[in-house]
Amino acid sequence: MKVKNLLYLLMALPLAFVACDEPAPEVEQPKDATIEVVVGEATENTIAFTITTENAESAAWLVLEAAEATPTASEVLANGTAVEVNKAVECKAEGLEAETEYKVVAAVKNAKGAALAEATATTLKANDDPNNGDDPNNGDDPNNGDDPNNGDDP
């Protein structure tokens, strides 16, 4: 009987070294990728905008006429202009038609998934006066009425 008890004790001894109190370390889950598009200045054939991404592996943008169907994030990433990720990036779409409404569509992705953002802007009318019809000299003669040649004709 003593041998049997000793045998049980020896079999139970390794169980004394097994810890059950320590929790398993937490594995950080990937965060959602985020993207924001903010439209800036528009001219008759350009639109400036800023794309800001976070938690991203890749990002890209497209500019389409506003009436066109919005592409999927996968389509934007495959066919768009790539941008640096995890920061704010200044972009400019050029060669656009005057007086036309456009949408800027941007997409981002990471291991957890993809996200899409869009903003709209309208290009200016062709030959719009940037001074809105105002005389930059406010009607003043830059020479204050003085003849720059002092009356002498060249």
Short mmCIF file of C-alpha atoms in Angstrom, two decimals:
data_model
loop_
_atom_site.label_atom_id
_atom_site.label_comp_id
_atom_site.label_asym_id
_atom_site.label_seq_id
_atom_site.Cartn_x
_atom_site.Cartn_y
_atom_site.Cartn_z
CA MET A 1 0.00 0.00 0.00
CA LYS A 2 2.86 2.34 0.78
CA VAL A 3 4.27 1.73 -2.67
CA LYS A 4 0.92 2.47 -4.24
CA ASN A 5 0.61 5.78 -2.28
CA LEU A 6 4.15 6.73 -3.22
CA LEU A 7 3.36 6.01 -6.86
CA TYR A 8 0.26 8.28 -6.71
CA LEU A 9 2.30 11.02 -5.05
CA LEU A 10 4.97 10.86 -7.74
CA MET A 11 2.31 11.04 -10.46
CA ALA A 12 0.65 14.06 -8.83
CA LEU A 13 3.93 15.93 -8.23
CA PRO A 14 4.17 17.43 -11.79
CA LEU A 15 0.67 18.89 -11.37
CA ALA A 16 2.00 21.09 -8.56
CA PHE A 17 4.13 22.98 -11.08
CA VAL A 18 1.31 23.76 -13.51
CA ALA A 19 0.01 27.31 -13.09
CA CYS A 20 -3.62 28.00 -13.77
CA ASP A 21 -3.72 31.54 -12.38
CA GLU A 22 -1.86 33.30 -15.21
CA PRO A 23 -4.13 34.53 -18.04
CA ALA A 24 -3.10 34.09 -21.63
CA PRO A 25 -1.50 37.23 -23.12
CA GLU A 26 -3.91 39.41 -25.08
CA VAL A 27 -3.38 39.50 -28.81
CA GLU A 28 -3.90 43.00 -30.20
CA GLN A 29 -6.61 42.94 -32.82
CA PRO A 30 -6.02 44.95 -36.01
CA LYS A 31 -7.85 48.28 -36.09
CA ASP A 32 -10.17 49.39 -38.86
CA ALA A 33 -8.50 51.38 -41.61
CA THR A 34 -9.98 54.88 -41.90
CA ILE A 35 -9.92 57.49 -44.67
CA GLU A 36 -11.16 61.06 -45.03
CA VAL A 37 -11.34 63.29 -48.12
CA VAL A 38 -11.47 67.09 -47.72
CA VAL A 39 -11.87 69.18 -50.87
CA GLY A 40 -9.85 72.36 -51.13
CA GLU A 41 -9.58 74.90 -53.96
CA ALA A 42 -11.12 74.31 -57.38
CA THR A 43 -10.20 76.11 -60.58
CA GLU A 44 -11.74 75.78 -64.03
CA ASN A 45 -9.79 72.55 -64.69
CA THR A 46 -8.37 71.37 -61.32
CA ILE A 47 -9.57 70.29 -57.90
CA ALA A 48 -7.22 70.19 -54.90
CA PHE A 49 -8.03 67.90 -51.97
CA THR A 50 -6.47 66.25 -48.93
CA ILE A 51 -6.67 62.53 -48.15
CA THR A 52 -6.00 61.47 -44.55
CA THR A 53 -5.60 57.78 -43.69
CA GLU A 54 -5.04 55.83 -40.47
CA ASN A 55 -4.22 52.16 -39.80
CA ALA A 56 -3.76 51.63 -43.52
CA GLU A 57 -1.62 49.36 -45.67
CA SER A 58 -2.60 50.98 -48.99
CA ALA A 59 -4.76 53.82 -50.30
CA ALA A 60 -5.72 55.32 -53.68
CA TRP A 61 -8.10 57.88 -55.24
CA LEU A 62 -10.12 58.53 -58.40
CA VAL A 63 -11.99 61.61 -59.62
CA LEU A 64 -15.21 61.00 -61.54
CA GLU A 65 -18.05 63.15 -62.78
CA ALA A 66 -20.63 63.28 -60.00
CA ALA A 67 -23.30 61.50 -62.07
CA GLU A 68 -21.12 58.39 -62.54
CA ALA A 69 -21.61 55.35 -60.33
CA THR A 70 -19.35 55.20 -57.30
CA PRO A 71 -16.77 52.42 -57.67
CA THR A 72 -16.06 49.88 -54.93
CA ALA A 73 -13.05 50.20 -52.66
CA SER A 74 -11.38 47.34 -54.57
CA GLU A 75 -11.89 49.15 -57.89
CA VAL A 76 -10.44 52.40 -56.53
CA LEU A 77 -7.42 50.59 -55.09
CA ALA A 78 -6.83 48.71 -58.36
CA ASN A 79 -7.39 51.60 -60.79
CA GLY A 80 -6.74 54.75 -58.78
CA THR A 81 -3.72 56.89 -58.00
CA ALA A 82 -1.88 55.48 -54.97
CA VAL A 83 -0.99 57.75 -52.05
CA GLU A 84 1.19 57.44 -48.97
CA VAL A 85 -0.66 56.03 -45.98
CA ASN A 86 -1.10 56.91 -42.31
CA LYS A 87 -0.77 60.64 -42.90
CA ALA A 88 -2.46 63.58 -44.62
CA VAL A 89 -1.55 63.84 -48.32
CA GLU A 90 -2.25 66.86 -50.58
CA CYS A 91 -3.54 65.82 -54.03
CA LYS A 92 -4.69 67.57 -57.19
CA ALA A 93 -6.84 66.31 -60.05
CA GLU A 94 -5.99 68.08 -63.31
CA GLY A 95 -7.39 68.21 -66.83
CA LEU A 96 -11.00 68.49 -65.70
CA GLU A 97 -13.86 70.16 -67.58
CA ALA A 98 -14.91 73.65 -66.50
CA GLU A 99 -18.19 74.16 -64.63
CA THR A 100 -18.63 70.44 -63.91
CA GLU A 101 -19.47 68.68 -60.65
CA TYR A 102 -17.01 65.94 -59.71
CA LYS A 103 -16.65 63.46 -56.88
CA VAL A 104 -13.35 62.47 -55.36
CA VAL A 105 -13.52 58.82 -54.28
CA ALA A 106 -10.76 57.44 -52.07
CA ALA A 107 -10.24 53.96 -50.66
CA VAL A 108 -8.02 52.42 -48.01
CA LYS A 109 -7.35 48.87 -46.88
CA ASN A 110 -5.53 46.84 -44.26
CA ALA A 111 -5.62 43.24 -42.99
CA LYS A 112 -9.01 43.82 -41.36
CA GLY A 113 -10.79 45.21 -44.42
CA ALA A 114 -11.34 48.23 -46.68
CA ALA A 115 -13.08 51.59 -46.40
CA LEU A 116 -14.31 54.16 -48.91
CA ALA A 117 -14.81 57.94 -48.65
CA GLU A 118 -15.96 60.57 -51.12
CA ALA A 119 -16.45 64.31 -51.43
CA THR A 120 -17.83 66.51 -54.22
CA ALA A 121 -16.58 69.72 -55.81
CA THR A 122 -17.46 71.80 -58.86
CA THR A 123 -14.88 73.29 -61.18
CA LEU A 124 -15.19 76.99 -61.96
CA LYS A 125 -16.70 78.48 -65.09
CA ALA A 126 -14.19 78.82 -67.94
CA ASN A 127 -12.52 82.24 -68.06
CA ASP A 128 -13.89 83.21 -64.67
CA ASP A 129 -12.17 86.37 -63.51
CA PRO A 130 -10.33 85.43 -60.30
CA ASN A 131 -10.95 89.02 -59.09
CA ASN A 132 -14.72 88.59 -59.55
CA GLY A 133 -14.81 91.56 -61.91
CA ASP A 134 -13.00 93.80 -59.47
CA ASP A 135 -10.20 96.00 -60.76
CA PRO A 136 -7.14 94.92 -58.74
CA ASN A 137 -6.04 98.61 -58.69
CA ASN A 138 -9.47 99.74 -57.47
CA GLY A 139 -9.72 102.10 -60.44
CA ASP A 140 -6.48 103.81 -59.51
CA ASP A 141 -3.91 104.56 -62.17
CA PRO A 142 -0.73 102.80 -60.97
CA ASN A 143 1.24 105.89 -62.11
CA ASN A 144 -1.03 108.26 -60.16
CA GLY A 145 -1.85 110.10 -63.38
CA ASP A 146 1.80 110.79 -64.07
CA ASP A 147 3.15 110.15 -67.52
CA PRO A 148 6.00 107.64 -67.00
CA ASN A 149 7.83 109.28 -69.94
CA ASN A 150 7.45 112.78 -68.45
CA GLY A 151 5.62 113.95 -71.55
CA ASP A 152 8.37 112.77 -73.88
CA ASP A 153 7.24 110.37 -76.50
CA PRO A 154 9.80 107.65 -77.15
#
